[in-house]
mmCIF file of C-alpha atoms and ligand atoms in Angstrom:
data_model
loop_
_atom_site.group_PDB
_atom_site.id
_atom_site.type_symbol
_atom_site.label_atom_id
_atom_site.label_comp_id
_atom_site.label_asym_id
_atom_site.label_seq_id
_atom_site.Cartn_x
_atom_site.Cartn_y
_atom_site.Cartn_z
ATOM 1 C CA MET K 1 -39.150 4.096 1.501
ATOM 2 C CA LYS K 2 -39.647 7.662 2.324
ATOM 3 C CA ILE K 3 -37.189 10.151 1.065
ATOM 4 C CA THR K 4 -36.160 12.427 3.830
ATOM 5 C CA ASN K 5 -36.589 16.028 2.983
ATOM 6 C CA SER K 6 -33.244 17.698 3.139
ATOM 7 C CA SER K 7 -34.688 20.522 5.151
ATOM 8 C CA ASP K 8 -35.592 18.228 7.998
ATOM 9 C CA TRP K 9 -32.336 18.597 9.815
ATOM 10 C CA ARG K 10 -32.634 22.303 9.524
ATOM 11 C CA ASP K 11 -35.968 22.306 11.192
ATOM 12 C CA GLY K 12 -34.380 21.239 14.427
ATOM 13 C CA LEU K 13 -31.957 24.108 14.504
ATOM 14 C CA PRO K 14 -32.721 27.340 16.223
ATOM 15 C CA PHE K 15 -32.481 30.476 14.187
ATOM 16 C CA ASP K 16 -29.469 32.717 14.594
ATOM 17 C CA LEU K 17 -27.881 30.520 17.213
ATOM 18 C CA PRO K 18 -24.491 28.942 16.563
ATOM 19 C CA VAL K 19 -24.576 25.234 17.148
ATOM 20 C CA ASP K 20 -21.915 22.583 16.966
ATOM 21 C CA ALA K 21 -21.643 21.862 13.272
ATOM 22 C CA ALA K 22 -20.326 18.346 13.757
ATOM 23 C CA GLU K 23 -23.352 17.550 15.824
ATOM 24 C CA ALA K 24 -25.992 19.439 13.918
ATOM 25 C CA VAL K 25 -24.791 18.812 10.396
ATOM 26 C CA PRO K 26 -22.215 16.040 10.343
ATOM 27 C CA GLY K 27 -20.350 15.659 7.113
ATOM 28 C CA GLU K 28 -17.317 16.578 5.135
ATOM 29 C CA PRO K 29 -15.008 19.384 6.143
ATOM 30 C CA THR K 30 -16.369 22.603 4.837
ATOM 31 C CA ARG K 31 -15.427 26.222 4.633
ATOM 32 C CA CYS K 32 -16.260 29.044 6.885
ATOM 33 C CA ALA K 33 -18.711 31.365 5.196
ATOM 34 C CA THR K 34 -16.762 34.385 6.355
ATOM 35 C CA CYS K 35 -13.292 33.098 5.545
ATOM 36 C CA GLY K 36 -14.495 32.653 2.013
ATOM 37 C CA ALA K 37 -13.949 30.296 -0.851
ATOM 38 C CA ASP K 38 -10.179 30.652 -0.770
ATOM 39 C CA SER K 39 -9.863 29.380 2.740
ATOM 40 C CA GLU K 40 -9.093 25.874 3.812
ATOM 41 C CA PRO K 41 -12.032 23.759 4.770
ATOM 42 C CA PHE K 42 -12.450 23.151 8.439
ATOM 43 C CA PRO K 43 -13.423 19.885 9.993
ATOM 44 C CA ARG K 44 -16.919 20.242 11.252
ATOM 45 C CA GLU K 45 -15.741 19.821 14.786
ATOM 46 C CA ALA K 46 -14.129 23.239 14.394
ATOM 47 C CA LEU K 47 -17.132 24.853 12.825
ATOM 48 C CA TRP K 48 -20.304 26.392 14.003
ATOM 49 C CA ALA K 49 -23.496 26.043 12.092
ATOM 50 C CA VAL K 50 -25.891 28.933 12.174
ATOM 51 C CA LYS K 51 -29.302 28.859 10.697
ATOM 52 C CA HIS K 52 -30.197 32.186 9.238
ATOM 53 C CA ARG K 53 -33.586 33.378 8.308
ATOM 54 C CA HIS K 54 -34.269 33.448 4.649
ATOM 55 C CA PRO K 55 -36.595 36.053 3.196
ATOM 56 C CA THR K 56 -38.503 33.556 1.132
ATOM 57 C CA ASN K 57 -37.676 30.146 2.504
ATOM 58 C CA PRO K 58 -39.194 29.567 5.911
ATOM 59 C CA ALA K 59 -36.744 26.729 6.520
ATOM 60 C CA GLY K 60 -33.953 29.260 6.461
ATOM 61 C CA PHE K 61 -30.426 28.510 5.372
ATOM 62 C CA VAL K 62 -27.449 27.266 7.267
ATOM 63 C CA ARG K 63 -23.972 28.627 7.098
ATOM 64 C CA PHE K 64 -20.826 27.424 8.711
ATOM 65 C CA TYR K 65 -18.401 29.573 10.576
ATOM 66 C CA CYS K 66 -15.022 28.944 12.026
ATOM 67 C CA ALA K 67 -14.322 29.719 15.634
ATOM 68 C CA ASP K 68 -12.943 33.102 14.673
ATOM 69 C CA HIS K 69 -15.988 34.061 12.720
ATOM 70 C CA ARG K 70 -18.604 32.575 14.868
ATOM 71 C CA PRO K 71 -21.374 35.139 14.995
ATOM 72 C CA GLN K 72 -21.982 36.712 18.312
ATOM 73 C CA THR K 73 -24.619 34.746 19.982
ATOM 74 C CA GLN K 74 -27.664 36.818 20.100
ATOM 75 C CA LEU K 75 -30.052 35.174 22.373
ATOM 76 C CA ALA K 76 -33.121 35.858 20.412
ATOM 77 C CA PRO K 77 -34.935 38.626 22.152
ATOM 78 C CA PRO K 78 -38.551 37.842 22.720
ATOM 79 C CA ALA K 79 -40.565 39.012 19.846
ATOM 80 C CA THR K 80 -42.108 42.076 21.253
ATOM 81 C CA PRO K 81 -44.278 44.118 19.005
ATOM 82 C CA ALA K 82 -42.657 47.302 17.963
ATOM 83 C CA ARG K 83 -43.534 49.879 20.438
ATOM 84 C CA VAL K 84 -45.763 52.261 18.667
ATOM 85 C CA ARG K 85 -45.232 55.710 19.891
ATOM 86 C CA ARG K 86 -48.566 57.234 20.083
ATOM 87 C CA GLU K 87 -48.589 60.406 18.148
ATOM 88 C CA ARG K 88 -49.471 63.311 20.263
ATOM 89 C CA ALA K 89 -52.312 65.207 18.757
ATOM 90 C CA SER K 90 -50.511 67.932 16.911
ATOM 91 C CA THR K 91 -53.483 70.168 16.566
ATOM 92 C CA PRO K 92 -54.242 71.842 19.876
ATOM 93 C CA ARG K 93 -57.787 71.883 20.860
ATOM 94 C CA ARG K 94 -59.246 75.024 19.473
ATOM 95 C CA ALA K 95 -59.895 77.395 22.302
ATOM 96 C CA ALA K 96 -63.480 78.308 22.616
ATOM 97 C CA ALA K 97 -64.027 81.709 21.159
ATOM 98 C CA PRO K 98 -64.658 84.176 23.942
ATOM 99 C CA THR K 99 -68.287 85.020 24.108
ATOM 100 C CA ILE K 100 -68.781 88.640 23.384
ATOM 101 C CA PRO K 101 -71.589 90.053 25.426
ATOM 102 C CA GLU K 102 -73.993 91.641 23.074
ATOM 103 C CA ARG K 103 -75.195 94.084 25.574
ATOM 104 C CA VAL K 104 -74.353 94.756 29.124
ATOM 105 C CA ALA K 105 -77.538 94.175 30.898
ATOM 106 C CA ALA K 106 -78.505 97.262 32.789
ATOM 107 C CA LEU K 107 -79.946 96.862 36.182
ATOM 108 C CA CYS K 108 -82.431 99.142 37.689
ATOM 109 C CA PRO K 109 -80.627 100.731 40.631
ATOM 110 C CA ASP K 110 -83.753 100.546 42.721
ATOM 111 C CA CYS K 111 -85.260 97.220 41.820
ATOM 112 C CA PHE K 112 -82.078 95.386 40.898
ATOM 113 C CA VAL K 113 -83.804 93.771 38.001
ATOM 114 C CA GLU K 114 -82.573 93.624 34.512
ATOM 115 C CA VAL K 115 -83.893 96.432 32.423
ATOM 116 C CA PRO K 116 -85.155 95.422 28.994
ATOM 117 C CA ALA K 117 -83.746 96.845 25.796
ATOM 118 C CA SER K 118 -86.185 99.653 26.011
ATOM 119 C CA GLY K 119 -84.235 100.965 29.004
ATOM 120 C CA VAL K 120 -87.324 101.271 31.120
ATOM 121 C CA CYS K 121 -87.479 99.229 34.254
ATOM 122 C CA GLY K 122 -90.342 96.819 34.109
ATOM 123 C CA MET K 123 -90.881 97.096 37.822
ATOM 124 C CA CYS K 124 -90.818 100.777 38.555
ATOM 125 C CA GLY K 125 -90.927 102.323 35.140
ATOM 126 C CA GLN K 126 -87.690 104.182 35.751
ATOM 127 C CA ARG K 127 -85.642 104.856 32.712
ATOM 128 C CA VAL K 128 -82.246 103.379 33.351
ATOM 129 C CA ALA K 129 -80.206 103.322 30.174
HETATM 130 ZN ZN1 ZN B 201 -13.794 32.058 9.304
HETATM 131 ZN ZN1 ZN B 202 -86.988 99.792 38.840
#
């Protein structure tokens, strides 16, 4: 005979969703987790069972809540990956350094050609600079 793992009934429960305790986990009257240990036990018909996620136990853990303390049903939002805000490049693109002309090319007023560094037009021999 196979021993039923006690976590089996938990497997069928949705996480973070209050379910009818009498239906999900039938048994003895039990206390509301929020009312505390000093409170009177409630019949399970009056309780809600909520399976919470447990940090280390993937099966989670179940707590019971009275009608007053029934957690707000949070229809589990679809697990969307955290929106990663793309960091805007904080360093502006370095502006290209302005090119400093080394020498304003002189043009021969007659030939309209660039005069070499010597200042003498290569076409007409006129000294321009
Ligand atoms: Zn309560
Ligand atoms: Zn010239």
